[in-house]
Amino acid sequence: MLKFNKIYKEYDTPILGPLSLDIKKNSFVSILGSSGAGKSTLLRLASNIIKPTSGSVEYLNNEKPNIGFVFQDPTLLPWRSVIDNVLLPAELTSENKKLSKQKAYFWLSKVGLEGKENSLPNQLSGGQKMRVSIARAMVQDCSLLLMDEPFAALDEVTRNKLEDDLLDIWEKNKLTVLFVTHSVTEAVYLAERVLVMSSSPGKILDDVVITEKRSRDDSQQSSEFFSKINYLTNILKKENNE
Ligand SMILES: Nc1ncnc2c1ncn2[C@@H]1O[C@H](COP(=O)(O)OP(=O)(O)OP(=O)(O)O)[C@@H](O)[C@H]1O
Ligand SMILES: [Mg+2]
């Protein structure tokens, strides 16, 4: 789906690289790493918002996919209603307004916001705003979904619900997901593969495949699931002490 080819990124100093990475189509990949490791930079490179200083980002069949970007801050326009926020990217790219509107209503109901279409962002809770931002990404029929700590600000119950909704959307829509988080448990629960980034400059420190079946019930969870969480937690601790 996506290939990072010997990427380097510099601003005044080297930020990232060398970094080579192959992301398979339809995979769910989580990215962990300390603050400043370059996780958000990696997502921006993946979406072509910024260009690498050297190296290249390649897409499958050399075709840039539709990309949905969910930022940590839901970035809604306060004067636009929920439905008009969701329609914003489609207004810029799509010619079929009627179809876009149908899709916007569909995705808002998928994320549990039926009836809130005409509310303004300041009438929504933090979790609801995040749902709007997920619907906004999905309305573009994205096949690559980039998520930067999307659930970090939410309470645990809402967060778990949104994680499971996301898995459902991922499974049903043949998406490729790159998911940045600071939560090791969340990373392991969601993903089939967890990347750990180290900082200064950002590199891939470890690349762990998760084969365990996911469950929220601790007693159903395999010991490998916990040993992967421990393993990853220890890598991050070591990395932070250096
Ligand atoms: N536009 C920019 N100009 C200069 N330096 C930048 C710019 N964007 C990011 N950086 C630097 O690049 C490094 C990586 O930043 P990035 O935002 O990718 O980190 P991160 O891993 O997402 O951190 P966090 O977990 O805190 O979100 C940081 O040292 C940051 O200061
Ligand atoms: Mg970041």
mmCIF file of C-alpha atoms and ligand atoms in Angstrom:
data_model
loop_
_atom_site.group_PDB
_atom_site.id
_atom_site.type_symbol
_atom_site.label_atom_id
_atom_site.label_comp_id
_atom_site.label_asym_id
_atom_site.label_seq_id
_atom_site.Cartn_x
_atom_site.Cartn_y
_atom_site.Cartn_z
ATOM 1 C CA MET A 1 0.000 0.000 0.000
ATOM 2 C CA LEU A 2 2.725 2.337 1.100
ATOM 3 C CA LYS A 3 6.483 2.214 0.996
ATOM 4 C CA PHE A 4 8.993 4.495 2.698
ATOM 5 C CA ASN A 5 12.207 4.308 0.763
ATOM 6 C CA LYS A 6 15.323 5.380 2.711
ATOM 7 C CA ILE A 7 13.530 8.450 4.004
ATOM 8 C CA TYR A 8 15.382 11.324 5.677
ATOM 9 C CA LYS A 9 13.650 14.409 6.994
ATOM 10 C CA GLU A 10 15.509 17.479 8.224
ATOM 11 C CA TYR A 11 14.319 20.825 9.438
ATOM 12 C CA ASP A 12 17.225 22.689 11.085
ATOM 13 C CA THR A 13 18.455 19.357 12.401
ATOM 14 C CA PRO A 14 17.880 15.773 11.282
ATOM 15 C CA ILE A 15 14.434 14.677 12.492
ATOM 16 C CA LEU A 16 13.894 11.332 10.855
ATOM 17 C CA GLY A 17 15.816 8.622 9.097
ATOM 18 C CA PRO A 18 17.160 6.641 7.561
ATOM 19 C CA LEU A 19 13.827 4.929 7.545
ATOM 20 C CA SER A 20 12.543 2.238 5.202
ATOM 21 C CA LEU A 21 9.198 0.649 5.714
ATOM 22 C CA ASP A 22 6.689 -1.404 3.814
ATOM 23 C CA ILE A 23 3.027 -1.156 4.847
ATOM 24 C CA LYS A 24 0.856 -3.928 3.436
ATOM 25 C CA LYS A 25 -2.547 -3.227 1.938
ATOM 26 C CA ASN A 26 -5.409 -3.753 4.409
ATOM 27 C CA SER A 27 -3.077 -4.006 7.382
ATOM 28 C CA PHE A 28 -3.556 -2.292 10.727
ATOM 29 C CA VAL A 29 -0.262 -0.902 11.991
ATOM 30 C CA SER A 30 0.229 0.904 15.304
ATOM 31 C CA ILE A 31 3.147 3.239 15.937
ATOM 32 C CA LEU A 32 4.589 3.776 19.411
ATOM 33 C CA GLY A 33 7.469 6.001 20.436
ATOM 34 C CA SER A 34 8.414 8.695 22.900
ATOM 35 C CA SER A 35 7.376 12.293 22.411
ATOM 36 C CA GLY A 36 9.404 13.910 19.634
ATOM 37 C CA ALA A 37 10.339 10.579 18.050
ATOM 38 C CA GLY A 38 8.816 11.692 14.755
ATOM 39 C CA LYS A 39 5.508 9.796 14.706
ATOM 40 C CA SER A 40 3.401 12.734 13.503
ATOM 41 C CA THR A 41 6.126 13.599 11.002
ATOM 42 C CA LEU A 42 5.935 10.036 9.669
ATOM 43 C CA LEU A 43 2.153 10.347 9.165
ATOM 44 C CA ARG A 44 2.572 13.712 7.432
ATOM 45 C CA LEU A 45 5.147 12.139 5.116
ATOM 46 C CA ALA A 46 2.768 9.219 4.453
ATOM 47 C CA SER A 47 0.034 11.635 3.409
ATOM 48 C CA ASN A 48 2.327 13.826 1.323
ATOM 49 C CA ILE A 49 1.493 16.930 3.395
ATOM 50 C CA ILE A 50 5.267 17.265 3.756
ATOM 51 C CA LYS A 51 8.049 15.962 1.533
ATOM 52 C CA PRO A 52 11.105 14.028 2.681
ATOM 53 C CA THR A 53 14.493 15.755 2.456
ATOM 54 C CA SER A 54 15.705 12.663 0.643
ATOM 55 C CA GLY A 55 14.283 9.262 -0.149
ATOM 56 C CA SER A 56 10.732 8.731 -1.321
ATOM 57 C CA VAL A 57 7.249 7.683 -0.336
ATOM 58 C CA GLU A 58 5.732 5.270 -2.839
ATOM 59 C CA TYR A 59 2.123 4.168 -3.133
ATOM 60 C CA LEU A 60 0.819 0.898 -4.506
ATOM 61 C CA ASN A 61 0.677 0.979 -8.343
ATOM 62 C CA ASN A 62 2.174 4.486 -8.148
ATOM 63 C CA GLU A 63 -1.265 5.855 -7.426
ATOM 64 C CA LYS A 64 -1.892 8.103 -4.473
ATOM 65 C CA PRO A 65 -4.805 6.575 -2.549
ATOM 66 C CA ASN A 66 -7.634 8.557 -0.986
ATOM 67 C CA ILE A 67 -6.226 9.391 2.411
ATOM 68 C CA GLY A 68 -8.203 10.146 5.541
ATOM 69 C CA PHE A 69 -6.342 11.972 8.309
ATOM 70 C CA VAL A 70 -7.666 12.025 11.853
ATOM 71 C CA PHE A 71 -5.682 14.441 13.987
ATOM 72 C CA GLN A 72 -5.356 14.330 17.752
ATOM 73 C CA ASP A 73 -7.332 17.563 17.867
ATOM 74 C CA PRO A 74 -10.574 17.002 15.904
ATOM 75 C CA THR A 75 -10.031 20.333 14.064
ATOM 76 C CA LEU A 76 -13.700 21.136 13.373
ATOM 77 C CA LEU A 77 -14.752 24.545 12.123
ATOM 78 C CA PRO A 78 -16.811 26.028 14.993
ATOM 79 C CA TRP A 79 -19.239 27.956 12.772
ATOM 80 C CA ARG A 80 -20.116 24.931 10.628
ATOM 81 C CA SER A 81 -22.681 22.344 11.663
ATOM 82 C CA VAL A 82 -21.650 18.717 12.142
ATOM 83 C CA ILE A 83 -22.878 17.732 8.677
ATOM 84 C CA ASP A 84 -21.142 20.706 7.038
ATOM 85 C CA ASN A 85 -17.880 19.851 8.790
ATOM 86 C CA VAL A 86 -18.112 16.286 7.499
ATOM 87 C CA LEU A 87 -18.870 17.562 3.996
ATOM 88 C CA LEU A 88 -15.962 20.011 3.900
ATOM 89 C CA PRO A 89 -13.336 17.772 2.223
ATOM 90 C CA ALA A 90 -15.932 16.470 -0.238
ATOM 91 C CA GLU A 91 -16.848 20.061 -1.146
ATOM 92 C CA LEU A 92 -13.260 20.597 -2.173
ATOM 93 C CA THR A 93 -12.841 17.412 -4.184
ATOM 94 C CA SER A 94 -16.106 15.892 -5.244
ATOM 95 C CA GLU A 95 -18.538 16.921 -7.941
ATOM 96 C CA ASN A 96 -21.493 14.856 -6.810
ATOM 97 C CA LYS A 97 -22.894 16.879 -3.915
ATOM 98 C CA LYS A 98 -25.947 14.688 -3.439
ATOM 99 C CA LEU A 99 -23.891 11.520 -3.130
ATOM 100 C CA SER A 100 -21.468 13.213 -0.726
ATOM 101 C CA LYS A 101 -24.364 14.254 1.455
ATOM 102 C CA GLN A 102 -25.761 10.712 1.502
ATOM 103 C CA LYS A 103 -22.352 9.408 2.504
ATOM 104 C CA ALA A 104 -22.021 12.049 5.226
ATOM 105 C CA TYR A 105 -25.357 11.008 6.761
ATOM 106 C CA PHE A 106 -24.355 7.345 6.446
ATOM 107 C CA TRP A 107 -21.021 7.800 8.234
ATOM 108 C CA LEU A 108 -22.447 10.044 10.930
ATOM 109 C CA SER A 109 -24.950 7.339 11.771
ATOM 110 C CA LYS A 110 -22.176 4.689 11.627
ATOM 111 C CA VAL A 111 -20.225 6.576 14.288
ATOM 112 C CA GLY A 112 -23.351 6.988 16.427
ATOM 113 C CA LEU A 113 -24.187 10.624 15.688
ATOM 114 C CA GLU A 114 -27.567 10.224 14.049
ATOM 115 C CA GLY A 115 -29.683 13.237 15.022
ATOM 116 C CA LYS A 116 -26.644 15.454 15.696
ATOM 117 C CA GLU A 117 -26.156 16.474 12.053
ATOM 118 C CA ASN A 118 -27.259 20.055 12.609
ATOM 119 C CA SER A 119 -25.530 20.616 15.936
ATOM 120 C CA LEU A 120 -22.564 22.932 16.191
ATOM 121 C CA PRO A 121 -19.216 21.540 17.417
ATOM 122 C CA ASN A 122 -19.462 23.395 20.747
ATOM 123 C CA GLN A 123 -22.664 21.452 21.471
ATOM 124 C CA LEU A 124 -20.758 18.158 21.335
ATOM 125 C CA SER A 125 -18.610 16.297 23.845
ATOM 126 C CA GLY A 126 -14.932 15.587 23.100
ATOM 127 C CA GLY A 127 -15.736 12.006 22.098
ATOM 128 C CA GLN A 128 -18.517 13.137 19.780
ATOM 129 C CA LYS A 129 -16.200 15.665 18.103
ATOM 130 C CA MET A 130 -13.701 12.882 17.533
ATOM 131 C CA ARG A 131 -16.452 10.800 15.932
ATOM 132 C CA VAL A 132 -17.253 13.696 13.588
ATOM 133 C CA SER A 133 -13.622 13.817 12.579
ATOM 134 C CA ILE A 134 -13.619 10.057 11.861
ATOM 135 C CA ALA A 135 -16.792 10.406 9.753
ATOM 136 C CA ARG A 136 -15.163 13.299 7.893
ATOM 137 C CA ALA A 137 -12.184 11.085 7.035
ATOM 138 C CA MET A 138 -14.433 8.214 5.913
ATOM 139 C CA VAL A 139 -16.678 10.308 3.634
ATOM 140 C CA GLN A 140 -13.782 10.598 1.220
ATOM 141 C CA ASP A 141 -13.879 6.821 0.650
ATOM 142 C CA CYS A 142 -10.368 6.696 1.962
ATOM 143 C CA SER A 143 -8.404 3.489 1.575
ATOM 144 C CA LEU A 144 -5.536 4.739 3.741
ATOM 145 C CA LEU A 145 -6.501 6.039 7.162
ATOM 146 C CA LEU A 146 -3.879 7.932 9.167
ATOM 147 C CA MET A 147 -4.722 8.472 12.824
ATOM 148 C CA ASP A 148 -2.594 10.552 15.186
ATOM 149 C CA GLU A 149 -3.425 9.753 18.819
ATOM 150 C CA PRO A 150 -7.120 10.004 17.946
ATOM 151 C CA PHE A 151 -8.473 8.712 21.259
ATOM 152 C CA ALA A 152 -5.902 10.179 23.646
ATOM 153 C CA ALA A 153 -8.255 12.726 25.186
ATOM 154 C CA LEU A 154 -11.163 10.350 25.803
ATOM 155 C CA ASP A 155 -12.333 8.494 28.885
ATOM 156 C CA GLU A 156 -11.651 4.758 28.893
ATOM 157 C CA VAL A 157 -15.209 3.580 28.176
ATOM 158 C CA THR A 158 -15.637 5.909 25.177
ATOM 159 C CA ARG A 159 -12.152 5.062 24.026
ATOM 160 C CA ASN A 160 -12.787 1.314 24.099
ATOM 161 C CA LYS A 161 -16.053 1.795 22.236
ATOM 162 C CA LEU A 162 -14.384 3.889 19.526
ATOM 163 C CA GLU A 163 -11.531 1.372 19.234
ATOM 164 C CA ASP A 164 -14.027 -1.411 18.560
ATOM 165 C CA ASP A 165 -15.991 0.781 16.125
ATOM 166 C CA LEU A 166 -12.758 1.526 14.326
ATOM 167 C CA LEU A 167 -11.901 -2.184 14.061
ATOM 168 C CA ASP A 168 -15.348 -2.786 12.631
ATOM 169 C CA ILE A 169 -14.906 -0.013 10.051
ATOM 170 C CA TRP A 170 -11.444 -1.318 9.188
ATOM 171 C CA GLU A 171 -12.666 -4.885 8.688
ATOM 172 C CA LYS A 172 -15.694 -3.934 6.605
ATOM 173 C CA ASN A 173 -14.067 -1.314 4.398
ATOM 174 C CA LYS A 174 -10.736 -2.844 3.385
ATOM 175 C CA LEU A 175 -8.770 0.015 4.887
ATOM 176 C CA THR A 176 -5.105 0.290 5.598
ATOM 177 C CA VAL A 177 -4.653 2.007 8.960
ATOM 178 C CA LEU A 178 -1.606 3.707 10.461
ATOM 179 C CA PHE A 179 -2.420 4.447 14.091
ATOM 180 C CA VAL A 180 -0.170 6.511 16.368
ATOM 181 C CA THR A 181 -0.675 6.082 20.098
ATOM 182 C CA HIS A 182 1.150 6.398 23.410
ATOM 183 C CA SER A 183 -0.815 3.482 24.843
ATOM 184 C CA VAL A 184 0.956 0.127 24.508
ATOM 185 C CA THR A 185 -2.238 -1.761 25.353
ATOM 186 C CA GLU A 186 -4.189 0.113 22.706
ATOM 187 C CA ALA A 187 -1.440 -0.471 20.133
ATOM 188 C CA VAL A 188 -1.356 -4.226 20.788
ATOM 189 C CA TYR A 189 -5.137 -4.559 21.053
ATOM 190 C CA LEU A 190 -5.812 -2.874 17.706
ATOM 191 C CA ALA A 191 -2.938 -3.739 15.447
ATOM 192 C CA GLU A 192 -1.540 -6.697 13.576
ATOM 193 C CA ARG A 193 1.844 -5.069 13.695
ATOM 194 C CA VAL A 194 3.370 -2.585 16.128
ATOM 195 C CA LEU A 195 6.264 -0.323 15.176
ATOM 196 C CA VAL A 196 8.368 1.330 17.860
ATOM 197 C CA MET A 197 10.171 4.532 16.948
ATOM 198 C CA SER A 198 13.295 5.857 18.624
ATOM 199 C CA SER A 199 14.165 9.525 18.580
ATOM 200 C CA SER A 200 16.938 11.903 17.497
ATOM 201 C CA PRO A 201 16.684 11.182 14.667
ATOM 202 C CA GLY A 202 13.540 9.072 14.388
ATOM 203 C CA LYS A 203 14.045 5.487 13.308
ATOM 204 C CA ILE A 204 12.191 2.212 13.532
ATOM 205 C CA LEU A 205 13.585 0.580 16.661
ATOM 206 C CA ASP A 206 11.415 -2.516 16.616
ATOM 207 C CA ASP A 207 8.752 -4.123 14.485
ATOM 208 C CA VAL A 208 6.524 -6.606 16.298
ATOM 209 C CA VAL A 209 3.899 -8.833 14.704
ATOM 210 C CA ILE A 210 0.764 -9.380 16.790
ATOM 211 C CA THR A 211 -0.915 -12.684 16.046
ATOM 212 C CA GLU A 212 -2.985 -13.037 19.199
ATOM 213 C CA LYS A 213 -6.728 -12.821 18.915
ATOM 214 C CA ARG A 214 -7.964 -9.664 20.621
ATOM 215 C CA SER A 215 -10.236 -9.696 23.612
ATOM 216 C CA ARG A 216 -11.162 -7.136 26.246
ATOM 217 C CA ASP A 217 -11.680 -9.894 28.749
ATOM 218 C CA ASP A 218 -8.389 -10.463 30.605
ATOM 219 C CA SER A 219 -9.246 -14.083 31.322
ATOM 220 C CA GLN A 220 -9.715 -14.712 27.572
ATOM 221 C CA GLN A 221 -6.457 -13.024 26.738
ATOM 222 C CA SER A 222 -3.464 -15.200 25.973
ATOM 223 C CA SER A 223 -0.246 -14.897 27.919
ATOM 224 C CA GLU A 224 1.514 -13.956 24.667
ATOM 225 C CA PHE A 225 -0.703 -10.877 24.503
ATOM 226 C CA PHE A 226 0.563 -9.744 27.904
ATOM 227 C CA SER A 227 4.139 -10.703 27.190
ATOM 228 C CA LYS A 228 4.038 -8.532 24.038
ATOM 229 C CA ILE A 229 2.688 -5.635 26.087
ATOM 230 C CA ASN A 230 5.497 -6.146 28.629
ATOM 231 C CA TYR A 231 8.101 -6.474 25.912
ATOM 232 C CA LEU A 232 7.011 -3.239 24.214
ATOM 233 C CA THR A 233 6.658 -1.370 27.514
ATOM 234 C CA ASN A 234 10.243 -2.311 28.399
ATOM 235 C CA ILE A 235 11.598 -1.128 25.050
ATOM 236 C CA LEU A 236 9.873 2.221 25.514
ATOM 237 C CA LYS A 237 11.155 2.543 29.088
ATOM 238 C CA LYS A 238 14.718 1.815 27.994
ATOM 239 C CA GLU A 239 14.394 4.272 25.129
ATOM 240 C CA ASN A 240 13.125 7.003 27.476
ATOM 241 C CA ASN A 241 15.964 6.534 29.951
ATOM 242 C CA GLU A 242 18.629 7.015 27.340
HETATM 243 N N1 LIG B 1 7.692 22.067 11.148
HETATM 244 C C1 LIG B 1 8.698 21.737 11.965
HETATM 245 N N2 LIG B 1 9.805 22.504 12.039
HETATM 246 C C2 LIG B 1 10.842 22.176 12.834
HETATM 247 N N3 LIG B 1 10.881 21.060 13.615
HETATM 248 C C3 LIG B 1 9.813 20.260 13.574
HETATM 249 C C4 LIG B 1 8.672 20.540 12.754
HETATM 250 N N4 LIG B 1 7.777 19.550 12.926
HETATM 251 C C5 LIG B 1 8.309 18.690 13.810
HETATM 252 N N5 LIG B 1 9.545 19.110 14.196
HETATM 253 C C6 LIG B 1 10.428 18.415 15.158
HETATM 254 O O1 LIG B 1 10.500 17.057 14.755
HETATM 255 C C7 LIG B 1 10.576 16.203 15.869
HETATM 256 C C8 LIG B 1 9.505 15.145 15.749
HETATM 257 O O2 LIG B 1 8.243 15.748 15.856
HETATM 258 P P1 LIG B 1 6.882 14.936 15.781
HETATM 259 O O3 LIG B 1 5.771 15.905 15.926
HETATM 260 O O4 LIG B 1 6.895 14.093 14.560
HETATM 261 O O5 LIG B 1 7.018 14.010 17.074
HETATM 262 P P2 LIG B 1 5.986 12.964 17.686
HETATM 263 O O6 LIG B 1 6.668 11.651 17.743
HETATM 264 O O7 LIG B 1 4.711 13.048 16.934
HETATM 265 O O8 LIG B 1 5.790 13.522 19.175
HETATM 266 P P3 LIG B 1 4.483 13.528 20.127
HETATM 267 O O9 LIG B 1 4.375 12.138 20.693
HETATM 268 O O10 LIG B 1 4.823 14.517 21.193
HETATM 269 O O11 LIG B 1 3.303 13.928 19.310
HETATM 270 C C9 LIG B 1 10.431 17.078 17.112
HETATM 271 O O12 LIG B 1 11.721 17.281 17.658
HETATM 272 C C10 LIG B 1 9.874 18.374 16.569
HETATM 273 O O13 LIG B 1 10.326 19.459 17.310
HETATM 274 MG MG MG B 2 2.771 13.687 17.436
#
